[in-house]
Amino acid sequence: MASVCNRHFLTRLLHCSHRNTANRLVWRTFSSFKFAPCLNDSKTIVTRKFAGRKCSVCKSCHSDSAGSSPNTSIDDNCTETNVDFVRESPRGHLSQKKHSKGRKKSGQNTDLHIPVLKDEVLSYLGGKSGQRLLDMTFGAGGHTKALLESGQGYHIYTLDRDPLAYKIACELAEQRPGQITPLLGRFSELPALLAAKDVSFDSLDGALFDLGSSSMQFDQSQRGFSLSMDGPLDMRMDADRLPDQPTAADVVNTLDELELAKIFKKYGEDTRSKKFAHAIVEARSAFGRITGTKELADIIQTVSGGAFGHDSLGRYSHPATKIFQALRIFVNNEMNELNNGIEVVHKFLKPGGICVAISFHSLEDRIVKRHFNTVDIDQKINMSLVQKHRLMSRLADSKSELDSMVIRKWKRINKKVTMATDSEVEANPRSRSAKLRAAMKLEIES
């Protein structure tokens, strides 16, 4: 009890400046409460504050002191492990949220990766013989394996910035000699990597982007990507390959409140970015350096009032989800890398080559859509090619000058975005937000 009281005292101390602010969260600890076996355990202390609360396992009410439940028989296996007390009202009543923990606590998932929209990818890039393809995000190799099995004579260059994914690609290359060339690096490093393999411009038949983080990165707590497992606040996709690259902990503990709010707003698209940035600065000032994923998630959950949102499947969504997304994008410079990656792919694809991109949030999809629609990535207004042509026609003196100002690089294959079917979402929930766009490279007359 002493440790719980101390945590309450420290939390009150942190938020003492907000006591008179309307709609502020009433004090609670930054760590979740998890209880020992709930019945007939002499070591279990049930305080007055939690008396009468229903157990999430045995569905019975606890008494005011340790001991058996008045309503049910003793069950020695009854253990309450999945209740987080997320909000305390001004009158002292507690509301509780139960949320599923779908991932394992530790270790790596045995099923490393289920490829998203595999059938749709194969419809654009598979089924042909003798193709030379480029997998820009190898991950665990799900799409690469499917493509190799779909046709004869394939050769795939597999790129990934994660050393673990590169190791998996090397192992797959040994199993399939002459079919895979593993590459380790970022999108911006691709020209040098392909040049070292004697790959020239306009020589590849297709390319695939499966954007975002891979499943195995989320399933490893030490990588710092997951909200459901505690680990160091790292989030570097390159891991230790680039020792000078800052981690998410460096960002959280170094940048000021204004800079953090800009990152959360731009890359997380969260309307509460200023509130979260202020809470992080206050927390690190009061308690010291923030180093763990659970520590950061609890700070965000505290400021948000413990209000869990819901995803498209109706499951609880942690209020820190968008903040973790923003930090991951910023640490890995994902948006600039994606922009450079599509430009590089366009140079290495032959005319008629197909580029397929799978994105998982609006920022990625916006960049892909602008490239495929030949819209300037820095243009604030999302003008269509027709609108851009009309604007440029006012500035051009001749048709040849107009054509040189507006050059179409891609032809969209699927005019509307392709999304996962209900059956695929049921089998693989991580595909629920996937969006696939495909485009063909057009030949540009010199």
Coordinates of C-alpha atoms in Angstrom, one line a residue:
M1 CA 0.0 0.0 0.0
A2 CA 2.9 2.3 0.7
S3 CA 4.2 2.1 -2.8
V4 CA 0.7 2.8 -4.2
C5 CA 0.3 5.8 -2.0
N6 CA 3.7 7.2 -3.0
R7 CA 2.7 6.9 -6.7
H8 CA -0.5 8.8 -6.0
F9 CA 1.4 11.5 -4.2
L10 CA 3.9 11.9 -7.0
T11 CA 1.1 12.1 -9.6
R12 CA -0.7 14.7 -7.5
L13 CA 2.5 16.7 -7.3
L14 CA 3.0 16.6 -11.0
H15 CA -0.5 17.9 -11.8
C16 CA -0.8 20.4 -8.9
S17 CA -0.8 23.3 -11.3
H18 CA -4.0 22.1 -13.0
R19 CA -6.2 21.6 -9.9
N20 CA -8.5 24.5 -10.8
T21 CA -8.7 23.7 -14.5
A22 CA -12.1 22.4 -15.7
N23 CA -12.4 18.8 -16.9
R24 CA -9.0 17.8 -15.7
L25 CA -8.3 14.2 -14.9
V26 CA -8.5 13.4 -11.2
W27 CA -5.3 12.1 -9.9
R28 CA -4.2 8.5 -10.7
T29 CA -0.9 6.7 -11.1
F30 CA 1.0 6.4 -14.3
S31 CA 1.2 2.6 -13.9
S32 CA -1.7 0.1 -14.3
F33 CA -3.0 -1.8 -11.3
K34 CA -2.7 -5.5 -11.6
F35 CA -3.9 -7.7 -8.8
A36 CA -2.9 -11.1 -7.3
P37 CA -5.4 -14.0 -7.1
C38 CA -8.6 -12.5 -6.0
L39 CA -10.1 -15.2 -3.7
N40 CA -9.1 -16.4 -0.3
D41 CA -5.5 -15.2 -0.5
S42 CA -4.3 -13.9 2.9
K43 CA -1.7 -11.7 1.2
T44 CA -4.3 -9.9 -0.9
I45 CA -5.3 -6.5 0.5
V46 CA -8.6 -5.1 -0.6
T47 CA -8.9 -1.5 0.4
R48 CA -12.1 0.4 1.1
K49 CA -11.7 2.1 -2.3
F50 CA -12.0 -1.2 -4.2
A51 CA -14.5 -3.0 -1.9
G52 CA -17.6 -4.2 -3.7
R53 CA -15.9 -4.2 -7.1
K54 CA -16.7 -7.1 -9.3
C55 CA -13.9 -9.3 -10.3
S56 CA -13.3 -9.6 -14.0
V57 CA -12.7 -13.3 -13.7
C58 CA -15.1 -14.7 -11.2
K59 CA -17.8 -12.0 -11.7
S60 CA -18.3 -11.7 -7.9
C61 CA -18.0 -8.8 -5.5
H62 CA -15.0 -8.6 -3.1
S63 CA -15.5 -7.9 0.6
D64 CA -13.9 -5.1 2.6
S65 CA -11.0 -7.2 3.7
A66 CA -9.0 -10.1 2.3
G67 CA -10.8 -13.3 2.0
S68 CA -13.3 -15.3 0.0
S69 CA -16.1 -13.8 -1.9
P70 CA -19.6 -13.7 -0.3
N71 CA -21.3 -14.7 -3.5
T72 CA -19.3 -17.6 -5.0
S73 CA -17.2 -20.5 -3.9
I74 CA -13.4 -20.4 -3.8
D75 CA -11.6 -20.7 -7.0
D76 CA -7.8 -20.9 -6.5
N77 CA -7.2 -20.3 -10.2
C78 CA -9.2 -17.0 -10.3
T79 CA -6.7 -14.3 -11.2
E80 CA -7.4 -10.8 -12.3
T81 CA -4.7 -9.7 -14.8
N82 CA -6.4 -7.5 -17.4
V83 CA -8.1 -4.6 -15.6
D84 CA -6.6 -1.1 -15.8
F85 CA -8.2 1.6 -13.6
V86 CA -8.2 4.4 -16.0
R87 CA -10.2 7.2 -14.4
E88 CA -11.1 8.4 -10.9
S89 CA -14.1 10.7 -10.7
P90 CA -14.3 13.6 -8.3
R91 CA -16.5 11.5 -6.0
G92 CA -14.1 8.7 -5.8
H93 CA -15.9 6.2 -7.9
L94 CA -13.7 4.1 -10.3
S95 CA -14.6 3.2 -13.8
Q96 CA -12.6 0.5 -15.4
K97 CA -11.7 -0.5 -19.0
K98 CA -11.0 -4.0 -20.1
H99 CA -8.9 -4.2 -23.3
S100 CA -7.6 -7.2 -25.1
K101 CA -3.9 -7.8 -25.3
G102 CA -3.6 -9.5 -28.7
R103 CA 0.2 -9.8 -28.8
K104 CA 2.5 -11.9 -26.8
K105 CA 4.2 -10.4 -23.7
S106 CA 7.7 -11.2 -24.8
G107 CA 9.6 -13.0 -27.5
Q108 CA 8.9 -13.1 -31.2
N109 CA 5.8 -14.3 -32.9
T110 CA 6.3 -17.6 -34.5
D111 CA 4.2 -16.5 -37.4
L112 CA 6.4 -13.6 -38.4
H113 CA 4.3 -12.0 -41.1
I114 CA 1.0 -12.5 -42.9
P115 CA 1.3 -10.6 -46.2
V116 CA -1.5 -8.1 -46.6
L117 CA -3.5 -8.0 -49.8
K118 CA -1.4 -10.9 -51.2
D119 CA -3.9 -11.9 -54.0
E120 CA -4.2 -8.3 -55.1
V121 CA -0.4 -7.9 -55.3
L122 CA -0.1 -11.1 -57.3
S123 CA -2.7 -9.9 -59.8
Y124 CA -0.5 -6.9 -60.6
L125 CA 3.0 -8.3 -60.3
G126 CA 2.7 -12.1 -60.3
G127 CA 1.9 -14.8 -62.8
K128 CA 4.5 -13.9 -65.4
S129 CA 7.8 -15.5 -66.2
G130 CA 11.3 -14.1 -66.2
Q131 CA 10.5 -10.9 -64.4
R132 CA 13.0 -8.8 -62.4
L133 CA 11.2 -7.2 -59.4
L134 CA 12.1 -4.9 -56.5
D135 CA 10.6 -5.5 -53.1
M136 CA 11.2 -2.2 -51.3
T137 CA 10.0 -3.4 -47.9
F138 CA 11.0 -7.1 -47.5
G139 CA 10.1 -7.5 -43.9
A140 CA 9.6 -11.2 -43.2
G141 CA 9.4 -12.0 -46.9
G142 CA 5.7 -12.9 -47.2
H143 CA 5.1 -11.0 -50.5
T144 CA 8.4 -12.1 -52.0
K145 CA 7.7 -15.8 -51.3
A146 CA 4.3 -15.5 -52.9
L147 CA 5.7 -13.8 -56.0
L148 CA 8.4 -16.5 -56.4
E149 CA 5.8 -19.2 -56.2
S150 CA 3.5 -17.5 -58.8
G151 CA 5.8 -17.7 -61.8
Q152 CA 9.0 -19.1 -63.3
G153 CA 12.4 -17.4 -63.7
Y154 CA 11.7 -14.6 -61.2
H155 CA 14.6 -12.6 -59.7
I156 CA 13.7 -10.2 -56.8
Y157 CA 15.9 -7.6 -55.3
T158 CA 14.8 -7.4 -51.6
L159 CA 15.5 -4.1 -49.8
D160 CA 15.0 -3.5 -46.1
R161 CA 16.6 -1.1 -43.6
D162 CA 16.1 -3.6 -40.7
P163 CA 19.1 -5.8 -40.1
L164 CA 16.8 -8.6 -38.9
A165 CA 14.8 -8.5 -42.1
Y166 CA 18.1 -8.5 -44.1
K167 CA 19.2 -11.6 -42.2
I168 CA 15.9 -13.3 -43.1
A169 CA 16.4 -12.3 -46.8
C170 CA 19.9 -13.8 -46.8
E171 CA 18.5 -17.1 -45.4
L172 CA 15.8 -17.1 -48.1
A173 CA 18.4 -16.4 -50.7
E174 CA 20.4 -19.5 -49.7
Q175 CA 17.2 -21.6 -50.0
R176 CA 16.5 -20.1 -53.4
P177 CA 19.8 -19.6 -55.1
G178 CA 19.8 -17.2 -58.1
Q179 CA 16.3 -15.8 -57.3
I180 CA 16.9 -13.3 -54.5
T181 CA 19.4 -10.5 -54.0
P182 CA 19.2 -9.1 -50.5
L183 CA 19.9 -5.4 -50.0
L184 CA 20.3 -3.6 -46.6
G185 CA 19.6 0.1 -46.6
R186 CA 17.0 2.8 -46.8
F187 CA 15.0 4.0 -49.9
S188 CA 17.4 6.9 -50.3
E189 CA 20.4 4.4 -50.4
L190 CA 18.9 2.3 -53.1
P191 CA 20.6 3.9 -56.2
A192 CA 24.1 3.1 -54.7
L193 CA 23.0 -0.4 -53.7
L194 CA 21.6 -1.3 -57.1
A195 CA 24.5 0.2 -58.9
A196 CA 26.8 -2.1 -56.9
K197 CA 24.7 -5.0 -58.3
D198 CA 25.0 -3.7 -61.9
V199 CA 21.4 -2.8 -62.1
S200 CA 20.8 0.1 -64.6
F201 CA 17.9 2.5 -65.0
D202 CA 14.8 1.4 -66.9
S203 CA 15.6 -2.3 -66.3
L204 CA 13.1 -3.6 -63.7
D205 CA 9.6 -4.9 -64.4
G206 CA 7.9 -4.1 -61.1
A207 CA 8.2 -2.7 -57.6
L208 CA 6.3 -3.2 -54.4
F209 CA 6.0 -1.0 -51.3
D210 CA 4.5 -2.5 -48.2
L211 CA 4.8 0.6 -45.9
G212 CA 4.7 1.0 -42.2
S213 CA 6.3 -1.2 -39.6
S214 CA 6.4 -5.0 -40.0
S215 CA 4.7 -7.4 -37.7
M216 CA 7.9 -8.7 -36.2
Q217 CA 9.0 -5.2 -35.2
F218 CA 5.8 -4.8 -33.1
D219 CA 6.1 -8.3 -31.7
Q220 CA 9.5 -7.6 -30.2
S221 CA 9.3 -5.5 -27.0
Q222 CA 13.0 -4.5 -27.2
R223 CA 12.4 -2.6 -30.4
G224 CA 10.1 -0.1 -28.7
F225 CA 7.3 0.0 -31.3
S226 CA 4.5 -1.7 -29.3
L227 CA 2.1 -0.3 -26.8
S228 CA 1.1 -3.6 -25.4
M229 CA 4.6 -4.7 -24.3
D230 CA 7.0 -2.7 -22.1
G231 CA 10.4 -2.0 -23.6
P232 CA 13.0 0.7 -24.2
L233 CA 11.7 3.7 -26.1
D234 CA 13.7 3.1 -29.3
M235 CA 11.6 2.8 -32.5
R236 CA 14.6 2.8 -34.9
M237 CA 13.9 0.6 -37.9
D238 CA 17.6 0.5 -38.6
A239 CA 18.2 -0.9 -35.0
D240 CA 21.9 -0.5 -34.1
R241 CA 23.0 -0.3 -37.8
L242 CA 23.3 3.5 -37.5
P243 CA 24.5 4.2 -33.9
D244 CA 24.3 8.0 -34.4
Q245 CA 20.6 7.9 -35.2
P246 CA 18.5 9.4 -32.4
T247 CA 16.0 7.2 -30.7
A248 CA 12.4 8.0 -29.7
A249 CA 13.7 8.5 -26.1
D250 CA 16.1 11.1 -27.4
V251 CA 13.3 13.0 -29.1
V252 CA 10.9 12.8 -26.1
N253 CA 13.6 14.0 -23.6
T254 CA 15.3 16.6 -25.8
L255 CA 12.8 18.6 -27.8
D256 CA 10.8 21.4 -26.2
E257 CA 7.1 21.5 -25.8
L258 CA 6.4 23.4 -29.1
E259 CA 8.5 21.1 -31.2
L260 CA 6.9 18.0 -29.7
A261 CA 3.4 19.4 -30.4
K262 CA 4.3 20.0 -34.0
I263 CA 5.5 16.4 -34.4
F264 CA 2.4 15.0 -32.8
K265 CA 0.2 17.2 -34.9
K266 CA 1.9 16.6 -38.3
Y267 CA 2.7 12.9 -38.1
G268 CA 0.1 11.7 -35.6
E269 CA -2.7 14.0 -36.7
D270 CA -3.9 14.2 -33.1
T271 CA -6.0 17.2 -32.0
R272 CA -4.6 16.9 -28.5
S273 CA -1.0 17.3 -29.5
K274 CA -0.4 20.4 -27.4
K275 CA -1.9 18.8 -24.3
F276 CA 0.2 15.6 -24.7
A277 CA 3.4 17.6 -25.4
H278 CA 2.9 19.6 -22.2
A279 CA 2.3 16.5 -20.1
I280 CA 5.5 14.9 -21.5
V281 CA 7.6 18.0 -20.6
E282 CA 6.0 18.2 -17.2
A283 CA 6.6 14.5 -16.5
R284 CA 10.3 14.5 -17.5
S285 CA 10.8 17.6 -15.4
A286 CA 9.2 16.0 -12.3
F287 CA 10.4 12.4 -12.7
G288 CA 13.4 12.5 -14.9
R289 CA 14.2 11.0 -18.2
I290 CA 11.4 9.0 -20.0
T291 CA 12.9 5.7 -21.2
G292 CA 10.2 3.1 -21.5
T293 CA 7.2 2.6 -23.8
K294 CA 4.9 1.8 -20.9
E295 CA 6.0 4.9 -19.1
L296 CA 5.2 7.1 -22.1
A297 CA 1.9 5.4 -22.8
D298 CA 0.8 5.8 -19.2
I299 CA 1.5 9.5 -19.3
I300 CA -0.6 10.0 -22.5
Q301 CA -3.4 7.8 -21.0
T302 CA -3.4 9.9 -17.8
V303 CA -3.7 13.2 -19.7
S304 CA -6.4 11.9 -22.0
G305 CA -8.6 11.0 -19.0
G306 CA -8.2 7.3 -19.6
A307 CA -10.7 7.5 -22.5
F308 CA -10.0 4.6 -24.9
G309 CA -11.1 5.0 -28.5
H310 CA -12.1 2.2 -30.9
D311 CA -10.6 1.0 -34.1
S312 CA -12.6 0.0 -37.2
L313 CA -13.1 -3.5 -35.7
G314 CA -14.6 -2.1 -32.5
R315 CA -11.6 -3.0 -30.4
Y316 CA -10.2 -0.6 -27.8
S317 CA -7.6 1.7 -29.2
H318 CA -5.0 3.2 -26.7
P319 CA -5.0 7.0 -26.7
A320 CA -1.2 6.9 -27.2
T321 CA -1.5 5.1 -30.5
K322 CA -1.1 8.2 -32.7
I323 CA 1.6 9.6 -30.5
F324 CA 3.7 6.4 -31.0
Q325 CA 3.0 6.6 -34.7
A326 CA 4.2 10.2 -34.9
L327 CA 7.4 9.4 -33.0
R328 CA 8.1 6.4 -35.2
I329 CA 7.6 8.4 -38.4
F330 CA 9.8 11.3 -37.1
V331 CA 12.6 9.0 -35.8
N332 CA 12.8 7.1 -39.1
N333 CA 12.2 10.1 -41.4
E334 CA 9.6 7.9 -43.1
M335 CA 7.7 10.5 -45.2
N336 CA 10.9 11.8 -46.9
E337 CA 12.2 8.3 -47.4
L338 CA 8.9 7.3 -49.1
N339 CA 9.0 10.4 -51.4
N340 CA 12.6 9.6 -52.4
G341 CA 11.7 5.9 -52.8
I342 CA 9.0 6.4 -55.3
E343 CA 11.2 8.8 -57.3
V344 CA 14.0 6.2 -57.3
V345 CA 11.6 3.4 -58.3
H346 CA 10.4 5.4 -61.3
K347 CA 14.0 5.7 -62.6
F348 CA 14.7 2.0 -62.3
L349 CA 11.4 0.7 -63.7
K350 CA 11.2 0.2 -67.5
P351 CA 8.4 1.9 -69.4
G352 CA 5.3 -0.2 -68.7
G353 CA 6.7 -1.3 -65.4
I354 CA 4.2 -1.5 -62.5
C355 CA 4.6 0.0 -59.1
V356 CA 2.3 -1.3 -56.3
A357 CA 2.1 0.6 -53.0
I358 CA 0.3 -0.5 -49.8
S359 CA -0.2 2.2 -47.2
F360 CA -1.7 2.1 -43.7
H361 CA -2.5 5.7 -42.8
S362 CA -3.4 8.9 -44.6
L363 CA 0.1 10.5 -44.6
E364 CA 1.6 7.6 -46.6
D365 CA -1.4 7.3 -48.9
R366 CA -1.4 11.0 -49.6
I367 CA 2.2 10.8 -50.8
V368 CA 1.6 7.7 -53.0
K369 CA -1.6 9.3 -54.5
R370 CA 0.2 12.5 -55.3
H371 CA 3.0 10.7 -57.1
F372 CA 0.7 8.5 -59.1
N373 CA -1.6 11.5 -60.0
T374 CA 1.5 13.6 -61.0
V375 CA 0.8 16.2 -58.3
D376 CA 3.7 18.2 -56.8
I377 CA 4.4 16.8 -53.4
D378 CA 5.1 20.3 -52.0
Q379 CA 1.9 21.8 -53.4
K380 CA -0.4 22.8 -50.6
I381 CA -3.6 22.5 -52.7
N382 CA -4.2 19.0 -54.0
M383 CA -4.8 20.0 -57.6
S384 CA -5.7 17.4 -60.2
L385 CA -3.7 17.1 -63.4
V386 CA -6.6 18.8 -65.4
Q387 CA -6.6 21.7 -63.0
K388 CA -2.8 22.0 -63.1
H389 CA -2.9 21.9 -66.9
R390 CA -5.4 24.8 -66.9
L391 CA -3.3 26.8 -64.6
M392 CA -0.1 26.3 -66.6
S393 CA -1.9 27.1 -69.8
R394 CA -2.2 30.7 -68.6
L395 CA 1.5 30.9 -68.2
A396 CA 2.8 29.0 -71.3
D397 CA 3.2 30.7 -74.6
S398 CA 3.0 27.6 -76.8
K399 CA 1.8 24.0 -76.6
S400 CA 5.3 22.6 -76.5
E401 CA 6.1 24.7 -73.6
L402 CA 2.9 23.7 -71.9
D403 CA 3.7 20.0 -72.4
S404 CA 7.1 20.4 -70.9
M405 CA 5.6 22.0 -67.8
V406 CA 3.1 19.2 -67.2
I407 CA 4.7 15.8 -67.6
R408 CA 2.7 12.7 -66.6
K409 CA 5.0 10.1 -65.1
W410 CA 2.4 7.4 -64.1
K411 CA -0.8 6.0 -65.3
R412 CA -3.1 4.7 -62.6
I413 CA -4.2 1.1 -63.0
N414 CA -6.8 1.0 -60.2
K415 CA -8.7 4.3 -60.3
K416 CA -10.1 3.7 -56.8
V417 CA -8.1 2.4 -53.9
T418 CA -8.2 -1.3 -53.1
M419 CA -8.8 -2.4 -49.5
A420 CA -8.9 -5.7 -47.8
T421 CA -12.0 -7.9 -47.9
D422 CA -14.0 -8.7 -44.7
S423 CA -12.7 -12.3 -44.8
E424 CA -9.1 -11.1 -44.9
V425 CA -9.6 -8.6 -42.1
E426 CA -11.1 -11.3 -40.0
A427 CA -8.1 -13.6 -40.6
N428 CA -5.5 -10.8 -40.3
P429 CA -6.8 -7.8 -38.4
R430 CA -3.7 -5.7 -39.2
S431 CA -5.0 -5.5 -42.8
R432 CA -8.0 -3.5 -41.8
S433 CA -6.5 -0.1 -42.7
A434 CA -4.4 -1.2 -45.7
K435 CA -4.9 0.7 -48.9
L436 CA -3.4 -0.5 -52.2
R437 CA -2.7 1.7 -55.2
A438 CA -1.1 0.6 -58.5
A439 CA 0.3 2.6 -61.4
M440 CA 2.3 1.9 -64.6
K441 CA 5.3 3.9 -65.6
L442 CA 4.8 6.0 -68.7
E443 CA 7.5 6.6 -71.3
I444 CA 8.7 10.2 -71.1
E445 CA 9.7 11.6 -74.5
S446 CA 12.9 13.5 -74.4

